Coordinates of C-alpha atoms and ligand atoms in Angstrom, one line a residue:
M1 CA -34.8 -6.4 -1.8
N2 CA -38.3 -7.2 -3.0
Q3 CA -40.3 -5.3 -0.5
A4 CA -43.0 -8.7 -0.6
S5 CA -40.4 -11.3 0.0
S6 CA -38.0 -12.3 2.3
P7 CA -34.0 -11.7 1.5
S8 CA -33.7 -15.0 1.7
G9 CA -35.8 -18.3 3.1
R10 CA -39.6 -18.9 2.9
T11 CA -42.7 -16.3 2.2
F12 CA -46.3 -16.8 2.8
H13 CA -48.8 -15.2 0.9
L14 CA -52.1 -14.8 2.0
E15 CA -55.6 -13.6 0.1
P16 CA -58.4 -12.7 2.2
A17 CA -60.0 -16.2 3.9
T18 CA -62.9 -16.3 6.0
K19 CA -63.1 -19.8 8.2
L20 CA -61.9 -22.6 8.9
T21 CA -63.6 -25.9 8.2
G22 CA -62.1 -29.8 8.3
T23 CA -60.1 -32.0 10.9
V24 CA -56.8 -31.1 11.8
K25 CA -54.1 -32.8 13.7
V26 CA -51.4 -31.2 14.5
P27 CA -47.7 -32.6 15.3
G28 CA -46.4 -34.1 18.3
D29 CA -45.6 -31.9 21.5
K30 CA -42.2 -29.6 21.0
S31 CA -41.7 -30.1 24.7
M32 CA -42.3 -33.4 25.2
S33 CA -40.2 -34.6 22.1
H34 CA -37.7 -32.3 23.6
R35 CA -37.4 -34.2 27.0
S36 CA -38.4 -38.0 25.3
I37 CA -35.0 -38.0 23.6
M38 CA -32.9 -36.5 27.1
F39 CA -34.4 -38.5 28.8
G40 CA -34.1 -41.5 27.1
G41 CA -30.8 -40.7 26.0
I42 CA -29.8 -41.0 29.3
A43 CA -31.9 -44.5 30.6
H44 CA -31.0 -47.5 31.1
G45 CA -32.6 -49.8 28.6
T46 CA -35.2 -48.7 25.4
T47 CA -37.1 -46.2 25.1
Q48 CA -39.9 -46.3 22.4
V49 CA -41.4 -42.8 21.1
Q50 CA -44.1 -42.5 18.9
G51 CA -45.4 -39.0 18.1
F52 CA -42.0 -37.2 18.0
L53 CA -42.4 -34.0 16.8
E54 CA -40.0 -34.1 13.5
G55 CA -39.3 -30.1 13.7
E56 CA -36.1 -28.7 13.5
D57 CA -35.6 -27.8 16.9
S58 CA -36.4 -31.8 19.0
L59 CA -34.2 -33.2 15.5
H60 CA -31.3 -30.8 16.1
T61 CA -31.6 -32.5 20.6
L62 CA -31.7 -35.8 18.6
E63 CA -28.5 -35.0 17.2
A64 CA -27.0 -33.8 19.4
F65 CA -27.6 -37.1 21.4
Q66 CA -26.2 -39.1 18.5
A67 CA -23.1 -37.0 18.8
M68 CA -22.7 -38.0 22.7
G69 CA -22.6 -41.4 21.3
V70 CA -26.7 -43.3 21.8
R71 CA -28.1 -45.1 19.2
I72 CA -30.9 -43.6 18.1
E73 CA -33.3 -45.1 15.5
R74 CA -36.2 -43.5 13.5
G75 CA -38.8 -45.6 12.2
G76 CA -41.8 -44.2 10.6
V77 CA -43.3 -40.8 11.2
G78 CA -43.0 -39.8 14.5
E79 CA -41.3 -43.0 15.9
V80 CA -38.1 -42.8 17.2
T81 CA -35.9 -45.8 19.5
L82 CA -33.7 -45.1 21.8
Y83 CA -30.7 -47.1 22.7
G84 CA -30.3 -46.0 26.1
Q85 CA -27.0 -47.6 28.0
G86 CA -27.3 -44.6 31.3
V87 CA -25.2 -42.4 31.8
A88 CA -21.6 -43.7 32.1
A89 CA -21.9 -44.8 28.2
L90 CA -22.2 -41.2 27.5
K91 CA -19.4 -39.6 25.0
A92 CA -18.6 -35.5 25.3
P93 CA -19.1 -34.2 22.2
Q94 CA -16.2 -34.0 19.4
G95 CA -16.4 -30.4 18.3
P96 CA -19.5 -27.8 19.2
V97 CA -23.2 -29.1 19.8
Y98 CA -25.5 -26.9 17.3
L99 CA -29.0 -26.1 18.7
G100 CA -30.4 -24.4 16.0
N101 CA -33.3 -22.0 17.1
S102 CA -33.8 -24.1 20.3
G103 CA -34.1 -22.5 24.0
T104 CA -35.3 -25.5 25.2
G105 CA -32.7 -27.4 23.8
M106 CA -29.8 -25.3 25.1
R107 CA -31.2 -24.8 28.9
L108 CA -32.3 -27.9 29.8
L109 CA -29.2 -29.5 27.6
T110 CA -27.0 -27.6 29.9
G111 CA -28.4 -28.2 33.2
L112 CA -27.9 -32.4 31.8
L113 CA -24.1 -32.1 30.8
A114 CA -23.4 -29.9 33.9
G115 CA -24.9 -32.4 36.2
M116 CA -23.6 -35.4 34.2
N117 CA -19.8 -33.8 33.9
I118 CA -19.6 -33.7 30.4
P119 CA -17.8 -30.7 29.1
A120 CA -19.8 -29.3 25.9
T121 CA -20.1 -26.0 23.8
L122 CA -23.5 -25.5 23.0
T123 CA -24.4 -22.6 19.8
G124 CA -27.7 -21.7 18.4
D125 CA -28.6 -19.7 15.6
A126 CA -28.6 -16.2 15.3
S127 CA -31.7 -15.6 17.5
L128 CA -30.8 -18.1 20.5
S129 CA -27.5 -16.3 20.1
G130 CA -29.2 -13.1 21.6
R131 CA -31.1 -14.9 24.3
P132 CA -30.4 -14.8 28.2
M133 CA -28.6 -17.4 29.5
R134 CA -27.6 -16.2 33.0
R135 CA -30.7 -17.6 34.2
I136 CA -29.8 -21.0 34.2
V137 CA -26.1 -20.2 34.5
D138 CA -26.6 -18.8 37.7
P139 CA -28.1 -21.5 39.7
L140 CA -26.0 -23.6 38.0
S141 CA -23.0 -22.1 39.2
Q142 CA -24.1 -22.5 43.2
M143 CA -24.8 -26.2 42.0
G144 CA -20.4 -25.6 41.7
A145 CA -21.1 -26.0 37.8
K146 CA -18.9 -24.2 35.4
V147 CA -20.6 -22.9 32.4
L148 CA -19.4 -20.2 30.3
T149 CA -21.5 -17.7 28.6
G150 CA -20.6 -15.2 25.9
D151 CA -20.5 -11.2 26.6
G152 CA -23.7 -10.5 28.0
G153 CA -25.0 -14.0 29.5
T154 CA -25.7 -15.2 25.8
P155 CA -24.8 -18.0 23.8
P156 CA -22.1 -20.0 23.1
L157 CA -22.7 -21.7 26.3
V158 CA -19.2 -24.0 27.4
I159 CA -19.4 -26.3 30.0
Q160 CA -16.3 -27.0 31.6
S161 CA -15.4 -30.0 34.1
A162 CA -16.1 -29.6 37.6
A163 CA -16.5 -31.3 41.2
Q164 CA -19.7 -33.1 41.4
L165 CA -22.4 -31.0 42.2
K166 CA -24.5 -30.3 45.3
G167 CA -28.3 -30.1 45.4
I168 CA -29.5 -26.3 46.4
E169 CA -33.1 -24.9 47.1
Y170 CA -33.9 -22.1 44.7
T171 CA -36.2 -19.6 44.1
C172 CA -36.7 -18.7 40.4
P173 CA -36.8 -15.0 40.1
M174 CA -39.4 -15.4 36.4
A175 CA -41.6 -18.1 35.7
S176 CA -39.5 -20.5 33.3
A177 CA -40.5 -24.4 32.8
Q178 CA -36.4 -24.3 31.0
V179 CA -35.0 -22.8 33.9
K180 CA -36.3 -25.4 36.9
S181 CA -35.8 -28.0 33.9
A182 CA -32.3 -27.2 33.7
I183 CA -31.9 -27.1 37.3
L184 CA -34.3 -30.6 38.3
L185 CA -32.0 -32.2 35.5
A186 CA -28.6 -30.7 37.0
G187 CA -30.0 -31.8 40.3
L188 CA -30.2 -35.8 39.5
H189 CA -27.2 -36.2 39.6
A190 CA -25.9 -33.8 42.2
S191 CA -25.3 -34.4 45.8
G192 CA -28.5 -34.1 48.0
T193 CA -31.7 -33.0 47.5
T194 CA -32.3 -29.9 44.7
T195 CA -35.9 -27.5 45.0
V196 CA -37.3 -25.3 42.7
H197 CA -39.7 -23.0 44.0
E198 CA -40.9 -20.8 41.1
P199 CA -43.2 -17.6 41.6
A200 CA -46.2 -19.1 38.9
I201 CA -47.3 -22.4 37.5
T202 CA -45.0 -23.4 34.2
R203 CA -45.5 -26.6 32.2
D204 CA -44.4 -29.6 34.2
H205 CA -43.8 -32.2 31.6
T206 CA -40.4 -32.6 33.0
E207 CA -41.9 -33.7 36.4
R208 CA -44.1 -36.3 34.7
M209 CA -42.3 -37.7 32.1
L210 CA -39.3 -38.6 34.9
R211 CA -41.6 -40.1 36.8
G212 CA -42.3 -42.1 33.7
F213 CA -38.8 -42.8 33.6
G214 CA -39.1 -44.2 36.9
V215 CA -37.3 -41.2 38.6
D216 CA -39.3 -39.8 42.6
V217 CA -40.6 -36.4 41.8
Q218 CA -41.6 -34.5 44.6
V219 CA -44.0 -31.7 44.0
S220 CA -45.8 -29.6 46.4
G221 CA -47.8 -26.5 45.5
L222 CA -45.2 -24.3 43.3
S223 CA -42.0 -26.5 44.9
A224 CA -40.6 -29.8 42.5
S225 CA -37.6 -31.2 43.9
V226 CA -35.4 -34.4 43.2
Q227 CA -32.8 -36.3 45.3
G228 CA -29.7 -37.0 43.6
G229 CA -28.5 -40.4 42.2
Q230 CA -30.9 -42.2 40.6
Q231 CA -30.7 -44.1 37.3
L232 CA -34.0 -43.7 34.8
K233 CA -35.2 -46.9 33.3
G234 CA -36.2 -46.7 29.5
T235 CA -39.9 -46.8 28.7
S236 CA -42.1 -46.3 25.8
L237 CA -44.7 -43.1 25.5
V238 CA -46.9 -41.1 23.0
V239 CA -46.0 -37.9 22.7
P240 CA -49.7 -35.9 22.1
G241 CA -50.2 -32.8 19.7
D242 CA -49.0 -29.4 20.4
I243 CA -51.3 -27.2 21.9
S244 CA -48.9 -24.7 21.1
S245 CA -49.5 -25.7 17.4
A246 CA -53.3 -26.0 17.6
A247 CA -53.2 -22.2 19.3
F248 CA -53.2 -21.1 15.7
F249 CA -56.0 -23.0 14.8
L250 CA -58.2 -22.0 18.0
V251 CA -57.7 -18.9 17.6
G252 CA -58.5 -18.6 13.5
A253 CA -62.0 -20.9 14.1
S254 CA -62.8 -18.7 16.9
M255 CA -62.7 -15.7 15.5
T256 CA -64.6 -16.5 12.7
P257 CA -68.5 -17.2 12.0
G258 CA -69.2 -19.9 10.0
S259 CA -65.8 -22.2 10.7
D260 CA -67.0 -25.6 12.7
L261 CA -63.1 -27.2 12.7
L262 CA -62.0 -30.5 15.0
L263 CA -58.9 -30.7 16.1
T264 CA -57.9 -34.4 17.0
G265 CA -55.2 -35.6 19.9
V266 CA -54.2 -32.0 21.6
G267 CA -52.4 -32.3 24.4
M268 CA -54.4 -30.8 27.6
N269 CA -51.7 -30.7 30.5
P270 CA -53.2 -28.3 32.4
S271 CA -49.9 -26.2 32.6
R272 CA -50.7 -25.8 28.6
T273 CA -54.4 -24.8 28.6
G274 CA -54.1 -21.2 29.3
V275 CA -54.8 -19.9 25.5
I276 CA -58.5 -22.2 25.7
A277 CA -59.1 -20.4 28.9
I278 CA -58.5 -17.0 27.5
L279 CA -60.7 -17.7 24.6
K280 CA -62.7 -18.8 26.5
L281 CA -63.0 -15.3 28.3
M282 CA -63.3 -13.6 24.6
G283 CA -66.1 -15.9 24.1
A284 CA -65.0 -18.4 22.3
N285 CA -67.4 -21.8 21.3
I286 CA -64.1 -24.4 22.1
Q287 CA -65.6 -28.1 23.3
V288 CA -63.2 -30.1 24.5
T289 CA -64.2 -34.2 23.7
N290 CA -63.2 -37.2 23.7
E291 CA -60.9 -36.6 26.6
R292 CA -58.2 -39.5 27.5
V293 CA -54.6 -39.9 29.5
T294 CA -52.1 -41.3 27.1
G295 CA -48.7 -41.5 28.7
G296 CA -49.4 -39.6 31.6
E297 CA -50.6 -37.1 29.7
P298 CA -54.5 -35.8 29.2
V299 CA -55.8 -35.3 25.3
A300 CA -58.4 -34.5 24.2
D301 CA -60.4 -33.5 20.7
L302 CA -61.5 -29.7 20.5
V303 CA -64.2 -28.5 18.3
V304 CA -64.2 -25.1 18.1
L305 CA -67.5 -23.3 16.2
G306 CA -66.3 -19.6 15.3
G307 CA -68.2 -16.4 16.2
K308 CA -67.8 -12.9 17.6
L309 CA -65.4 -12.5 20.1
K310 CA -64.9 -9.6 22.5
G311 CA -61.8 -7.7 24.6
I312 CA -60.9 -8.4 27.1
H313 CA -57.9 -7.9 30.3
V314 CA -55.9 -11.3 30.3
P315 CA -55.9 -12.5 33.6
E316 CA -52.4 -12.4 34.7
E317 CA -52.9 -15.7 36.2
L318 CA -53.4 -17.5 33.0
V319 CA -50.2 -15.8 31.4
S320 CA -47.6 -18.2 32.5
L321 CA -50.0 -21.5 31.4
A322 CA -50.3 -20.0 27.5
I323 CA -47.2 -18.2 27.4
D324 CA -46.3 -19.7 23.8
E325 CA -50.0 -18.7 22.6
F326 CA -49.7 -15.2 22.6
P327 CA -48.3 -14.0 19.5
A328 CA -51.9 -15.5 18.2
L329 CA -54.2 -14.3 21.5
F330 CA -52.8 -11.0 20.1
V331 CA -53.9 -11.7 16.4
A332 CA -57.7 -12.6 18.7
A333 CA -57.7 -9.5 20.2
A334 CA -57.0 -7.6 17.0
A335 CA -60.1 -9.2 16.4
A336 CA -62.3 -8.7 19.3
D337 CA -64.7 -6.1 20.1
G338 CA -63.7 -3.3 21.8
E339 CA -60.0 -3.4 23.7
T340 CA -57.9 -6.6 24.8
I341 CA -55.2 -5.6 27.2
V342 CA -52.1 -8.1 27.7
T343 CA -50.1 -7.1 31.1
G344 CA -47.3 -9.7 33.4
A345 CA -45.8 -10.8 30.1
E346 CA -42.7 -9.2 30.0
E347 CA -40.8 -12.8 29.4
L348 CA -42.9 -12.3 25.8
R349 CA -39.4 -10.3 25.3
V350 CA -37.1 -12.7 25.2
K351 CA -38.3 -15.6 23.3
E352 CA -37.4 -16.6 19.9
T353 CA -37.6 -12.9 19.5
D354 CA -39.1 -9.9 21.5
R355 CA -42.6 -10.8 21.2
I356 CA -44.4 -7.8 21.9
Q357 CA -42.4 -5.4 19.8
V358 CA -42.9 -8.1 16.3
M359 CA -46.4 -8.6 16.5
A360 CA -47.1 -4.8 17.4
D361 CA -45.1 -3.8 14.2
G362 CA -46.5 -6.5 12.2
L363 CA -50.6 -6.0 13.1
R364 CA -49.6 -2.5 13.0
A365 CA -48.6 -2.9 9.6
L366 CA -51.6 -4.7 8.6
G367 CA -53.9 -1.8 10.1
A368 CA -54.7 -3.0 13.3
D369 CA -55.0 -0.9 16.7
I370 CA -52.3 -2.1 19.3
T371 CA -49.8 0.1 21.4
D372 CA -46.9 -1.9 22.9
T373 CA -46.1 -1.9 26.1
P374 CA -43.6 -3.1 28.6
D375 CA -45.5 -6.2 29.9
G376 CA -48.0 -6.9 27.1
A377 CA -50.1 -5.0 25.1
R378 CA -53.6 -3.1 23.9
I379 CA -55.3 -4.4 21.5
V380 CA -58.8 -2.5 20.0
G381 CA -59.9 -5.0 17.5
K382 CA -61.3 -3.6 14.0
R383 CA -60.9 -5.5 10.4
L384 CA -57.5 -5.2 9.2
V385 CA -56.0 -3.6 5.9
G386 CA -53.5 -6.1 4.7
G387 CA -49.6 -5.5 4.0
V388 CA -46.7 -6.7 4.3
A389 CA -45.9 -8.3 8.3
D390 CA -42.3 -9.6 9.3
S391 CA -41.8 -12.1 11.6
C392 CA -38.3 -11.6 12.5
G393 CA -37.5 -15.6 11.8
D394 CA -40.0 -16.1 14.5
H395 CA -41.9 -19.6 13.3
R396 CA -45.2 -18.5 15.8
T397 CA -45.4 -15.0 14.7
A398 CA -44.9 -16.4 11.4
M399 CA -48.0 -18.4 11.8
S400 CA -50.1 -15.6 13.5
F401 CA -49.7 -13.4 11.1
A402 CA -50.9 -16.3 8.7
M403 CA -54.3 -16.0 10.9
A404 CA -54.7 -12.8 10.8
S405 CA -55.8 -13.0 6.7
L406 CA -58.8 -14.3 8.2
I407 CA -60.0 -11.0 9.8
C408 CA -58.2 -9.4 6.9
D409 CA -59.3 -7.3 3.6
G410 CA -56.6 -7.1 1.5
S411 CA -53.4 -9.8 1.2
I412 CA -50.7 -10.2 3.7
T413 CA -46.9 -11.5 2.7
V414 CA -45.4 -13.2 6.3
L415 CA -41.8 -12.5 5.6
D416 CA -39.0 -15.0 7.5
C417 CA -41.1 -18.1 7.8
D418 CA -38.0 -20.3 7.4
N419 CA -38.1 -21.0 10.9
V420 CA -41.8 -22.4 11.0
N421 CA -40.2 -25.9 10.4
T422 CA -39.0 -25.6 13.9
S423 CA -42.2 -26.9 15.9
F424 CA -45.0 -27.3 12.8
P425 CA -43.8 -28.6 9.8
G426 CA -46.4 -28.5 7.1
F427 CA -47.9 -26.1 8.6
A428 CA -48.9 -23.9 5.2
S429 CA -50.7 -26.9 3.3
I430 CA -52.7 -28.0 6.7
A431 CA -53.6 -24.4 7.4
A432 CA -54.6 -24.1 3.1
N433 CA -56.4 -27.4 3.6
A434 CA -58.6 -26.1 6.3
G435 CA -59.5 -22.8 4.9
L436 CA -56.6 -20.4 4.5
H437 CA -55.7 -18.9 0.8
L438 CA -52.1 -19.8 1.5
T439 CA -49.1 -20.4 -1.1
E440 CA -45.5 -20.4 0.0
S441 CA -42.6 -18.9 -2.3
V442 CA -38.6 -19.5 -1.4
N443 CA -35.8 -17.3 -2.4
D444 CA -32.9 -18.8 -2.2
T445 CA -30.8 -16.6 -3.9
D446 CA -28.9 -14.7 -1.0
K447 CA -29.5 -18.0 1.4
Ligands
LIG1 C1 -40.7 -24.7 27.1 C2 -40.8 -23.9 27.8 C3 -41.1 -22.1 27.8 C4 -41.8 -21.7 26.0 C5 -40.7 -23.2 25.2 C6 -40.7 -24.7 25.8 C7 -40.3 -25.7 27.6 O1 -40.1 -21.3 28.0 O2 -41.7 -20.6 26.1 O3 -41.3 -22.7 24.0 O4 -39.9 -26.7 26.5 O5 -39.8 -25.7 28.8 P1 -40.0 -20.5 29.7 O6 -39.6 -21.7 30.6 O7 -38.4 -20.1 29.1 O8 -41.2 -19.6 29.6

């Protein structure tokens, strides 16, 4: 194998860059895009979605609902119309439902299908096939669902017919919106009340969006409840730009003096804005402008002026509010003066990859001073020298390593970048327009 290209698929090649400028519009929020299809697919009446993320993950969810008989039309970019006919009209999918790289797709769909008593087999790619599913299967079993896992509690998941589920009160052992959502979605069709208590705030798109579809969701502090037997009504919704995709640009611009970047239409749900809070604690200059509410979600334009960041101990209460942004934040830490310490972030080890390990290995290969710990990392900022960083097929590590070219004296090769398309189609050209010296190569000889 050529050292500087992926064994198959896309490789990013980066020459050193100094700043990010101009205007960037990131694609639609991935979490909301999944939910727009799931809720529109089971609702009564038409649902019109604008700003839908046309990435591989959310498209797999869309295909899953087509396989269950829902008529779904795609219009212009980001426009999707679902002609929902309610739960009774859904058919069990013929054959396995492939959900690609998406933990959200698999975990939420399992809760939904188990509640509706629709038998199905859910499969995924190599990464998803290694991810923990007992975290949803255990509470769903307590509700009366029958869901089989592979050895070790991983996919494929086989949802079998069961009697009507019963509502439970469940205390989540980990901060996970996916677990919370799987249980609440099963609770929609269970008898009685289903309540989930969380150990920390996690994204609340399920709660907010269900309300948009006419469902009564009770929220009190870290607890959310739904009553079984509620029907969803079709609606119109606008998906804002994904703050998790904006995060790469927030980091890239914040850590480079001379940067002046405008990010438009970014979702500002308070359960997602931890990345901005953390960067501000590191000294970043990020102004939140033009704040408005679209489809029940706060949205804003973000102005980022580059400067010098300083190392911090990231407050643990911000971890669940920025859980997908740590790969990018590790790069910010590699650029900052002094030491940054991340603790309480062990959930990073069960994402699309073990993101602590992949970021530590990749940044070290580029010359960073980083020590991984069981629940985070210690990073001492310094200029990077360049080299080869393996994203290990993880979209967020790939885009983070690309941003490292802004603090690097040599060239960087990022391996295994195909999955950038799961969440951020068009990343390479958008990043190049903003100032990265990024080119891509595709090696499909081994595919
Ligand atoms: C998501 C929840 C998060 C996040 C994922 C999307 C969601 O996972 O990492 O990218 O849409 O609910 P956990 O809830 O498991 O932390």
